[in-house]
Amino acid sequence: MRFGIEEINNSTALLPNVTLGYELYDVCSESANLYATLNMLCLPGTHHIALQESLSRYAPRAVAIIGPDNTNHAVTTAAVLSPFLVPLISYEASSMVLSTKWQYPSFLRTIPSDKYQVEIMVLLLQRFQWVWVSLVGSDGDYGELGVQALEDLATKRGICIAFKGIVPSSAQVGDEEMRSMVRHLALARTTVVVVFSSRQLAGVFFKSVVLANLTGKVWIASEDWAISTHITSVPGIQGIGTVLGVAIQQKLVPGLKEFEEAYARAGKGAPRSCPKGSWCSTNQLCSKCQTFTEHTTPELGAFSMSSAYNVYRAVYAVAHGLHQLLDCASGACSKGQIYPWQLLEQIYKVNFPLHEDTVTFDDNGDPLSGYNIIAWDWIGPKWTFRIIGSFIWSPVQLDINYTDIRWHGKDNQVPTSVCTQDCVEGHRRVVVGFHHCCFECVPCEDGTFLNKSDLYRCQPCGKEEWAPEGSPTCFPRTVVVLTWQEPISWVLLAANTLLLLLLVGTAGLFARHLDTPVVRSAGGRLCFLMLGSLAAGSCSLYGFFGEPTLPACLLRQALFFLGFAVFLSCLTVRSFQLVIIFKFSTKVPRFYRAWVQNHGAGLFVMISSVTQLLICLTWLVVWTPQPTREYRRFPQLVVLECTEGNSLGFLLAFTYNSLLSVSAFACSYLGKDLPENYSEAKCVTFSQLLNFVSWITFFTMVSVYQGKYLLVVNVLALLTCLSSGFGGYFLPKCYVILCRPDLNNTGHFQASILDYTRRCSST
């Protein structure tokens, strides 16, 4: 301070023809601090303060005050000076509470606010992914407010505080309170401990840490003790682990060393050594008084040099404010009366360079300077520190050179500080206890995935996506449809086409041999209706291939059921008619005549077919099959299908065909002892059994198998029904026509009837 003032007084550019005066006070106690503050508020030449109605015209003996050097004293001084608006510029009081302008309007400082220091510490924790930490603070505004701000910001950023403790101002090394604090700190199982403390109480804390042999941790130091030799001189402290800290950016005061030496040479040092126990001032008992000489001037450490530079900046800030207030830009300063509030306005506006630095203040009276990130380094018993990074907040930026850090662990690995190790991909966190950092890992369920933006809740996949259990991402669902290009489709299409060709060929064969006994016994022209209905059912199978469309959904099942119903109706009435002719024509002649005269066979086929037609039309109108994308049946598939399988219309049509099948089976079985050329019991019974087996197999597969080839099973069941009907009824007759023409004559059929008649007569 003295050096800066003498520089300004000797300058012709700054405050020309104005000489600055000053008074120095030692504020080593709360009472001394208050005494100094009140003394500077006194009117010039007096020892009293005049409380006027308007303090805007009050002119105390000091127009600006620099100091005090800690938060506790600065809060008192700032509160007393606030009504008078006397500028107070502190060089070490960094507490955030002093930025409250409605409470401390005249307070400024040349040391950054703890708000930025807290931001740095949290960024440092985040940078190294330390989320399970302990906080230790010192008693008083600096430590308590710092720890509280740290806890609030760290919690918002997802960092958990496992332990928080305050070192009381009355703490002593080894007392029960300190032993308890260190014991709880050890039990917290945190690798990282942030110590936001004044250097005096930090010394007590670390002596207790060394005494308890608490080692292997990373200690984050606040600015007040990060590079203080008061802490580094604690015996055994080099074994506590790695120390990283926040420090004011180091700047030297050019010429200060030479000023001190010149002052000592001029014999203007402090008073000579005083006798032990003498009173050096009104309120201090001095035990160590000495005169500095050129050779005994103490070296300033890094911490003290930072404070010295901040004092130097404060002096120049006041000088530049006065320079503007006194209108010294013209080369001569005015000599009018000035008031503290006028000077305060000008100090807020200062913005000037000072030895490659810029001095300016924001609206809260805080400087716009940065921090260094330091790491302790030990070369044997000698302590030093290295700058490993820097921090600026306009914009917020933290730069760290990781290779400059020497960690205390094996292979210089960065220590971890977590309550629970991160879950593997696809596992969500389930919080255990009070802290979200302590959790169990549970795999995400099927159909959900873990988004890194929310580690505690599994997100459902989209409709077109799926995920297995414990998946970190969703995968596109495979679209399943029975395409025309698949090999299994080729097999089914070839079989169906072959059946269709056989039906057409059989129709042609029967047309050519329409008047032969075999064709007439098979039903004559009724065979063409049966073949046509089977062909219609066969054509419906083509609707099962490719992506479903509305026409395909409307026709494929309904057309099959209608066609197969017509076939079964013809088969039933044909079998029933043979039974009537051979067994009941003589027993119930009246019924037989009515059946023949009223064309009972044709009437039955028409009524039966129309009934199935009405069922199918009702099905299509009321429960209209629609092309749909099925998502629920298979987690990894999207099945393109029609909505016909679960409708009541499908069940009605299937039930009706089942009744017709049973009727055909029963009628065929009743004719098992008819003449050989007229009995179709064996073949029809076999075909109907095959029909039943195919549908039983299909429904069994539906209940136990939900795979992508379920549609193939459906087509196969329908193809089996058609093939069994064709094979059981028409193939034997085609065989006789083509391979045994000797049996296809009237004589053979009459001989067969005579043989049947003889057998009936004998029984």
Short mmCIF file of N, CA and C in Angstrom, two decimals, residues 346-480:
data_model
loop_
_atom_site.label_atom_id
_atom_site.label_comp_id
_atom_site.label_asym_id
_atom_site.label_seq_id
_atom_site.Cartn_x
_atom_site.Cartn_y
_atom_site.Cartn_z
N GLN A 346 -17.32 6.73 -9.01
CA GLN A 346 -16.22 6.72 -9.97
C GLN A 346 -15.42 5.42 -9.91
N ILE A 347 -15.27 4.86 -8.72
CA ILE A 347 -14.51 3.60 -8.60
C ILE A 347 -15.24 2.49 -9.34
N TYR A 348 -16.57 2.47 -9.27
CA TYR A 348 -17.32 1.45 -10.00
C TYR A 348 -17.09 1.55 -11.51
N LYS A 349 -16.72 2.76 -11.98
CA LYS A 349 -16.57 2.98 -13.42
C LYS A 349 -15.15 2.75 -13.92
N VAL A 350 -14.18 2.56 -13.02
CA VAL A 350 -12.78 2.50 -13.46
C VAL A 350 -12.57 1.30 -14.37
N ASN A 351 -11.70 1.50 -15.32
CA ASN A 351 -11.29 0.42 -16.25
C ASN A 351 -9.96 0.84 -16.84
N PHE A 352 -8.88 0.34 -16.26
CA PHE A 352 -7.55 0.81 -16.67
C PHE A 352 -6.57 -0.36 -16.64
N PRO A 353 -5.51 -0.28 -17.46
CA PRO A 353 -4.48 -1.32 -17.44
C PRO A 353 -3.50 -1.08 -16.30
N LEU A 354 -3.01 -2.20 -15.74
CA LEU A 354 -2.03 -2.11 -14.66
C LEU A 354 -1.06 -3.27 -14.81
N HIS A 355 0.11 -2.99 -15.40
CA HIS A 355 1.16 -4.01 -15.58
C HIS A 355 0.59 -5.29 -16.20
N GLU A 356 0.13 -5.19 -17.43
CA GLU A 356 -0.42 -6.32 -18.18
C GLU A 356 -1.68 -6.91 -17.53
N ASP A 357 -2.32 -6.15 -16.70
CA ASP A 357 -3.56 -6.56 -16.06
C ASP A 357 -4.57 -5.45 -16.29
N THR A 358 -5.85 -5.78 -16.20
CA THR A 358 -6.90 -4.78 -16.34
C THR A 358 -7.69 -4.73 -15.05
N VAL A 359 -7.83 -3.54 -14.50
CA VAL A 359 -8.57 -3.36 -13.25
C VAL A 359 -9.94 -2.80 -13.58
N THR A 360 -10.98 -3.55 -13.23
CA THR A 360 -12.36 -3.11 -13.43
C THR A 360 -13.24 -3.91 -12.48
N PHE A 361 -14.45 -3.43 -12.26
CA PHE A 361 -15.37 -4.08 -11.34
C PHE A 361 -16.71 -4.31 -12.03
N ASP A 362 -17.40 -5.39 -11.63
CA ASP A 362 -18.74 -5.61 -12.16
C ASP A 362 -19.77 -4.91 -11.26
N ASP A 363 -21.04 -5.13 -11.50
CA ASP A 363 -22.09 -4.44 -10.75
C ASP A 363 -22.09 -4.80 -9.27
N ASN A 364 -21.50 -5.94 -8.91
CA ASN A 364 -21.43 -6.35 -7.51
C ASN A 364 -20.15 -5.90 -6.83
N GLY A 365 -19.32 -5.17 -7.57
CA GLY A 365 -18.05 -4.72 -7.00
C GLY A 365 -16.98 -5.79 -7.02
N ASP A 366 -17.17 -6.85 -7.81
CA ASP A 366 -16.19 -7.93 -7.91
C ASP A 366 -15.29 -7.71 -9.11
N PRO A 367 -14.03 -8.11 -9.01
CA PRO A 367 -13.11 -7.94 -10.14
C PRO A 367 -13.37 -8.99 -11.21
N LEU A 368 -12.96 -8.70 -12.42
CA LEU A 368 -13.11 -9.65 -13.52
C LEU A 368 -11.77 -10.33 -13.78
N SER A 369 -11.25 -11.01 -12.78
CA SER A 369 -9.99 -11.73 -12.92
C SER A 369 -10.25 -13.21 -12.75
N GLY A 370 -9.26 -14.03 -13.10
CA GLY A 370 -9.44 -15.48 -13.08
C GLY A 370 -8.70 -16.15 -11.95
N TYR A 371 -8.71 -17.49 -12.00
CA TYR A 371 -8.04 -18.32 -11.00
C TYR A 371 -7.04 -19.24 -11.70
N ASN A 372 -6.08 -19.71 -10.93
CA ASN A 372 -5.23 -20.81 -11.36
C ASN A 372 -5.64 -22.07 -10.61
N ILE A 373 -5.48 -23.21 -11.24
CA ILE A 373 -5.64 -24.50 -10.59
C ILE A 373 -4.24 -25.02 -10.31
N ILE A 374 -3.98 -25.33 -9.04
CA ILE A 374 -2.62 -25.74 -8.66
C ILE A 374 -2.65 -27.15 -8.08
N ALA A 375 -1.50 -27.78 -8.10
CA ALA A 375 -1.32 -29.09 -7.47
C ALA A 375 -0.05 -29.03 -6.63
N TRP A 376 -0.13 -29.55 -5.42
CA TRP A 376 1.04 -29.60 -4.55
C TRP A 376 2.07 -30.56 -5.14
N ASP A 377 3.32 -30.20 -4.91
CA ASP A 377 4.41 -31.04 -5.38
C ASP A 377 5.48 -31.08 -4.30
N TRP A 378 5.98 -32.25 -4.04
CA TRP A 378 7.01 -32.42 -3.00
C TRP A 378 8.28 -32.95 -3.65
N ILE A 379 9.35 -32.26 -3.41
CA ILE A 379 10.68 -32.73 -3.83
C ILE A 379 11.43 -33.04 -2.54
N GLY A 380 11.31 -34.31 -2.14
CA GLY A 380 11.82 -34.67 -0.82
C GLY A 380 10.98 -33.97 0.23
N PRO A 381 11.59 -33.30 1.20
CA PRO A 381 10.82 -32.58 2.22
C PRO A 381 10.42 -31.17 1.78
N LYS A 382 10.87 -30.75 0.61
CA LYS A 382 10.62 -29.38 0.16
C LYS A 382 9.30 -29.31 -0.61
N TRP A 383 8.46 -28.36 -0.21
CA TRP A 383 7.16 -28.20 -0.85
C TRP A 383 7.22 -27.13 -1.92
N THR A 384 6.49 -27.39 -2.99
CA THR A 384 6.26 -26.39 -4.02
C THR A 384 4.92 -26.71 -4.66
N PHE A 385 4.54 -25.92 -5.58
CA PHE A 385 3.29 -26.21 -6.29
C PHE A 385 3.49 -25.91 -7.76
N ARG A 386 2.69 -26.55 -8.55
CA ARG A 386 2.73 -26.30 -9.99
C ARG A 386 1.33 -25.91 -10.47
N ILE A 387 1.29 -25.01 -11.42
CA ILE A 387 0.02 -24.59 -12.00
C ILE A 387 -0.37 -25.61 -13.06
N ILE A 388 -1.54 -26.26 -12.86
CA ILE A 388 -1.97 -27.31 -13.79
C ILE A 388 -3.16 -26.87 -14.65
N GLY A 389 -3.67 -25.68 -14.41
CA GLY A 389 -4.80 -25.24 -15.20
C GLY A 389 -5.21 -23.82 -14.84
N SER A 390 -6.25 -23.37 -15.51
CA SER A 390 -6.75 -22.01 -15.28
C SER A 390 -8.26 -21.99 -15.47
N PHE A 391 -8.85 -20.93 -14.94
CA PHE A 391 -10.30 -20.77 -15.04
C PHE A 391 -10.64 -19.33 -15.35
N ILE A 392 -11.51 -19.15 -16.33
CA ILE A 392 -12.08 -17.83 -16.60
C ILE A 392 -13.60 -18.01 -16.67
N TRP A 393 -14.35 -16.93 -16.44
CA TRP A 393 -15.81 -17.08 -16.41
C TRP A 393 -16.52 -16.17 -17.40
N SER A 394 -15.81 -15.65 -18.35
CA SER A 394 -16.47 -14.85 -19.37
C SER A 394 -15.88 -15.19 -20.74
N PRO A 395 -16.27 -16.32 -21.34
CA PRO A 395 -17.25 -17.31 -20.86
C PRO A 395 -16.60 -18.27 -19.86
N VAL A 396 -17.46 -19.07 -19.20
CA VAL A 396 -16.96 -20.04 -18.23
C VAL A 396 -16.12 -21.09 -18.95
N GLN A 397 -14.86 -21.21 -18.52
CA GLN A 397 -13.96 -22.15 -19.17
C GLN A 397 -12.92 -22.63 -18.17
N LEU A 398 -12.82 -23.94 -18.02
CA LEU A 398 -11.83 -24.56 -17.14
C LEU A 398 -10.88 -25.38 -18.00
N ASP A 399 -9.59 -25.01 -17.98
CA ASP A 399 -8.57 -25.72 -18.74
C ASP A 399 -7.62 -26.40 -17.76
N ILE A 400 -7.38 -27.71 -17.98
CA ILE A 400 -6.50 -28.48 -17.10
C ILE A 400 -5.52 -29.27 -17.95
N ASN A 401 -4.26 -29.23 -17.55
CA ASN A 401 -3.23 -30.06 -18.18
C ASN A 401 -3.06 -31.31 -17.32
N TYR A 402 -3.71 -32.38 -17.73
CA TYR A 402 -3.77 -33.58 -16.90
C TYR A 402 -2.40 -34.23 -16.70
N THR A 403 -1.52 -34.06 -17.65
CA THR A 403 -0.21 -34.71 -17.55
C THR A 403 0.66 -34.09 -16.46
N ASP A 404 0.30 -32.89 -16.00
CA ASP A 404 1.11 -32.23 -14.96
C ASP A 404 0.74 -32.67 -13.55
N ILE A 405 -0.30 -33.49 -13.41
CA ILE A 405 -0.75 -33.90 -12.09
C ILE A 405 -0.07 -35.21 -11.70
N ARG A 406 0.50 -35.25 -10.51
CA ARG A 406 1.10 -36.47 -9.99
C ARG A 406 0.17 -37.03 -8.91
N TRP A 407 -0.55 -38.09 -9.29
CA TRP A 407 -1.50 -38.69 -8.37
C TRP A 407 -0.78 -39.59 -7.37
N HIS A 408 -1.41 -39.78 -6.22
CA HIS A 408 -0.77 -40.54 -5.16
C HIS A 408 -0.92 -42.05 -5.35
N GLY A 409 -1.81 -42.49 -6.24
CA GLY A 409 -2.06 -43.92 -6.39
C GLY A 409 -1.05 -44.61 -7.28
N LYS A 410 -1.35 -45.89 -7.59
CA LYS A 410 -0.47 -46.69 -8.44
C LYS A 410 -0.50 -46.20 -9.87
N ASP A 411 0.64 -46.25 -10.51
CA ASP A 411 0.77 -45.93 -11.94
C ASP A 411 0.21 -44.57 -12.29
N ASN A 412 0.17 -43.66 -11.33
CA ASN A 412 -0.31 -42.29 -11.56
C ASN A 412 -1.72 -42.27 -12.15
N GLN A 413 -2.56 -43.22 -11.71
CA GLN A 413 -3.94 -43.30 -12.20
C GLN A 413 -4.82 -42.30 -11.46
N VAL A 414 -5.77 -41.73 -12.18
CA VAL A 414 -6.71 -40.80 -11.57
C VAL A 414 -7.60 -41.56 -10.58
N PRO A 415 -7.66 -41.16 -9.32
CA PRO A 415 -8.51 -41.87 -8.35
C PRO A 415 -9.99 -41.71 -8.71
N THR A 416 -10.76 -42.69 -8.32
CA THR A 416 -12.22 -42.60 -8.48
C THR A 416 -12.85 -42.32 -7.13
N SER A 417 -13.97 -41.61 -7.16
CA SER A 417 -14.69 -41.33 -5.93
C SER A 417 -16.18 -41.45 -6.22
N VAL A 418 -16.69 -42.68 -6.10
CA VAL A 418 -18.09 -42.96 -6.35
C VAL A 418 -18.63 -43.83 -5.23
N CYS A 419 -19.92 -43.74 -5.00
CA CYS A 419 -20.55 -44.62 -4.01
C CYS A 419 -20.78 -46.00 -4.61
N THR A 420 -21.20 -46.03 -5.88
CA THR A 420 -21.42 -47.27 -6.61
C THR A 420 -20.85 -47.11 -8.00
N GLN A 421 -20.17 -48.14 -8.49
CA GLN A 421 -19.64 -48.10 -9.84
C GLN A 421 -20.78 -48.00 -10.85
N ASP A 422 -20.52 -47.37 -11.97
CA ASP A 422 -21.55 -47.20 -13.00
C ASP A 422 -22.10 -48.55 -13.44
N CYS A 423 -23.38 -48.57 -13.72
CA CYS A 423 -24.02 -49.80 -14.21
C CYS A 423 -23.54 -50.09 -15.64
N VAL A 424 -23.57 -51.36 -15.99
CA VAL A 424 -23.27 -51.72 -17.37
C VAL A 424 -24.40 -51.20 -18.25
N GLU A 425 -24.13 -51.15 -19.53
CA GLU A 425 -25.11 -50.62 -20.46
C GLU A 425 -26.41 -51.42 -20.38
N GLY A 426 -27.51 -50.69 -20.45
CA GLY A 426 -28.81 -51.35 -20.44
C GLY A 426 -29.35 -51.65 -19.06
N HIS A 427 -28.65 -51.22 -18.01
CA HIS A 427 -29.11 -51.42 -16.64
C HIS A 427 -29.43 -50.07 -16.02
N ARG A 428 -30.60 -49.95 -15.43
CA ARG A 428 -30.99 -48.70 -14.80
C ARG A 428 -30.59 -48.70 -13.33
N ARG A 429 -30.54 -47.51 -12.77
CA ARG A 429 -30.15 -47.35 -11.38
C ARG A 429 -31.39 -47.33 -10.48
N VAL A 430 -31.32 -48.09 -9.41
CA VAL A 430 -32.36 -48.06 -8.39
C VAL A 430 -31.71 -47.55 -7.11
N VAL A 431 -32.11 -46.35 -6.68
CA VAL A 431 -31.46 -45.68 -5.57
C VAL A 431 -31.63 -46.49 -4.29
N VAL A 432 -30.52 -46.63 -3.56
CA VAL A 432 -30.53 -47.31 -2.27
C VAL A 432 -30.12 -46.28 -1.21
N GLY A 433 -31.00 -45.99 -0.28
CA GLY A 433 -30.69 -45.02 0.76
C GLY A 433 -31.11 -43.61 0.37
N PHE A 434 -30.36 -42.62 0.89
CA PHE A 434 -30.75 -41.22 0.73
C PHE A 434 -30.09 -40.56 -0.47
N HIS A 435 -28.97 -41.09 -0.94
CA HIS A 435 -28.20 -40.44 -2.00
C HIS A 435 -28.44 -41.14 -3.33
N HIS A 436 -28.67 -40.33 -4.37
CA HIS A 436 -28.89 -40.93 -5.67
C HIS A 436 -27.63 -41.53 -6.26
N CYS A 437 -26.47 -41.22 -5.66
CA CYS A 437 -25.22 -41.81 -6.15
C CYS A 437 -25.04 -43.25 -5.68
N CYS A 438 -25.82 -43.68 -4.70
CA CYS A 438 -25.75 -45.05 -4.20
C CYS A 438 -26.95 -45.81 -4.76
N PHE A 439 -26.69 -46.83 -5.54
CA PHE A 439 -27.78 -47.48 -6.26
C PHE A 439 -27.43 -48.93 -6.56
N GLU A 440 -28.48 -49.66 -6.93
CA GLU A 440 -28.33 -51.00 -7.47
C GLU A 440 -28.60 -50.94 -8.96
N CYS A 441 -28.07 -51.92 -9.69
CA CYS A 441 -28.24 -51.95 -11.13
C CYS A 441 -29.25 -53.04 -11.50
N VAL A 442 -30.30 -52.64 -12.21
CA VAL A 442 -31.37 -53.56 -12.61
C VAL A 442 -31.49 -53.49 -14.13
N PRO A 443 -31.48 -54.64 -14.81
CA PRO A 443 -31.58 -54.61 -16.28
C PRO A 443 -32.93 -54.09 -16.74
N CYS A 444 -32.92 -53.37 -17.84
CA CYS A 444 -34.17 -52.89 -18.43
C CYS A 444 -34.97 -54.08 -18.98
N GLU A 445 -36.27 -53.99 -18.89
CA GLU A 445 -37.13 -55.07 -19.36
C GLU A 445 -37.17 -55.10 -20.88
N ASP A 446 -37.72 -56.20 -21.40
CA ASP A 446 -37.91 -56.31 -22.84
C ASP A 446 -38.73 -55.12 -23.34
N GLY A 447 -38.36 -54.63 -24.50
CA GLY A 447 -39.11 -53.52 -25.10
C GLY A 447 -38.76 -52.16 -24.55
N THR A 448 -37.78 -52.09 -23.64
CA THR A 448 -37.32 -50.81 -23.10
C THR A 448 -35.82 -50.72 -23.23
N PHE A 449 -35.32 -49.49 -23.16
CA PHE A 449 -33.88 -49.27 -23.25
C PHE A 449 -33.50 -48.15 -22.30
N LEU A 450 -32.21 -48.03 -22.04
CA LEU A 450 -31.74 -47.00 -21.11
C LEU A 450 -31.14 -45.85 -21.89
N ASN A 451 -31.79 -44.71 -21.79
CA ASN A 451 -31.29 -43.48 -22.41
C ASN A 451 -30.31 -42.82 -21.43
N LYS A 452 -29.15 -42.41 -21.91
CA LYS A 452 -28.13 -41.84 -21.03
C LYS A 452 -28.59 -40.53 -20.39
N SER A 453 -29.64 -39.93 -20.93
CA SER A 453 -30.14 -38.70 -20.33
C SER A 453 -30.91 -38.97 -19.03
N ASP A 454 -31.35 -40.19 -18.82
CA ASP A 454 -32.06 -40.57 -17.58
C ASP A 454 -31.62 -41.97 -17.21
N LEU A 455 -30.69 -42.05 -16.24
CA LEU A 455 -30.10 -43.33 -15.86
C LEU A 455 -30.96 -44.09 -14.86
N TYR A 456 -32.08 -43.51 -14.44
CA TYR A 456 -32.90 -44.13 -13.41
C TYR A 456 -34.21 -44.70 -13.94
N ARG A 457 -34.49 -44.52 -15.21
CA ARG A 457 -35.76 -44.99 -15.76
C ARG A 457 -35.55 -45.48 -17.18
N CYS A 458 -36.01 -46.68 -17.44
CA CYS A 458 -35.91 -47.25 -18.78
C CYS A 458 -37.01 -46.65 -19.67
N GLN A 459 -36.63 -46.29 -20.86
CA GLN A 459 -37.57 -45.67 -21.79
C GLN A 459 -38.18 -46.74 -22.70
N PRO A 460 -39.47 -46.66 -22.99
CA PRO A 460 -40.06 -47.63 -23.92
C PRO A 460 -39.59 -47.37 -25.35
N CYS A 461 -39.40 -48.45 -26.08
CA CYS A 461 -39.02 -48.31 -27.49
C CYS A 461 -40.21 -47.80 -28.30
N GLY A 462 -39.91 -47.29 -29.46
CA GLY A 462 -40.96 -46.85 -30.37
C GLY A 462 -41.76 -48.02 -30.89
N LYS A 463 -42.86 -47.73 -31.54
CA LYS A 463 -43.75 -48.78 -32.02
C LYS A 463 -43.07 -49.68 -33.04
N GLU A 464 -42.19 -49.12 -33.83
CA GLU A 464 -41.50 -49.88 -34.86
C GLU A 464 -40.16 -50.41 -34.38
N GLU A 465 -39.92 -50.39 -33.06
CA GLU A 465 -38.63 -50.82 -32.52
C GLU A 465 -38.84 -51.88 -31.43
N TRP A 466 -37.74 -52.54 -31.07
CA TRP A 466 -37.78 -53.53 -29.99
C TRP A 466 -36.41 -53.53 -29.32
N ALA A 467 -36.36 -54.10 -28.15
CA ALA A 467 -35.10 -54.22 -27.42
C ALA A 467 -35.16 -55.45 -26.53
N PRO A 468 -34.07 -56.22 -26.46
CA PRO A 468 -34.04 -57.34 -25.52
C PRO A 468 -33.82 -56.84 -24.10
N GLU A 469 -33.85 -57.71 -23.15
CA GLU A 469 -33.61 -57.33 -21.75
C GLU A 469 -32.20 -56.78 -21.60
N GLY A 470 -32.08 -55.66 -20.87
CA GLY A 470 -30.77 -55.07 -20.60
C GLY A 470 -30.14 -54.44 -21.82
N SER A 471 -30.94 -53.80 -22.63
CA SER A 471 -30.41 -53.20 -23.87
C SER A 471 -30.19 -51.70 -23.70
N PRO A 472 -29.07 -51.17 -24.24
CA PRO A 472 -28.84 -49.72 -24.18
C PRO A 472 -29.49 -48.97 -25.32
N THR A 473 -30.05 -49.69 -26.26
CA THR A 473 -30.66 -49.02 -27.41
C THR A 473 -31.77 -49.90 -27.97
N CYS A 474 -32.58 -49.32 -28.83
CA CYS A 474 -33.64 -50.07 -29.50
C CYS A 474 -33.20 -50.42 -30.92
N PHE A 475 -33.75 -51.49 -31.43
CA PHE A 475 -33.43 -51.94 -32.77
C PHE A 475 -34.70 -51.93 -33.62
N PRO A 476 -34.54 -51.70 -34.92
CA PRO A 476 -35.73 -51.73 -35.79
C PRO A 476 -36.35 -53.13 -35.80
N ARG A 477 -37.65 -53.19 -35.72
CA ARG A 477 -38.34 -54.47 -35.81
C ARG A 477 -38.25 -55.02 -37.24
N THR A 478 -38.17 -56.33 -37.35
CA THR A 478 -38.18 -56.98 -38.65
C THR A 478 -39.63 -57.11 -39.13
N VAL A 479 -39.88 -56.62 -40.31
CA VAL A 479 -41.23 -56.70 -40.88
C VAL A 479 -41.42 -58.11 -41.45
N VAL A 480 -42.43 -58.81 -40.95
CA VAL A 480 -42.68 -60.19 -41.35
C VAL A 480 -43.91 -60.23 -42.25
#
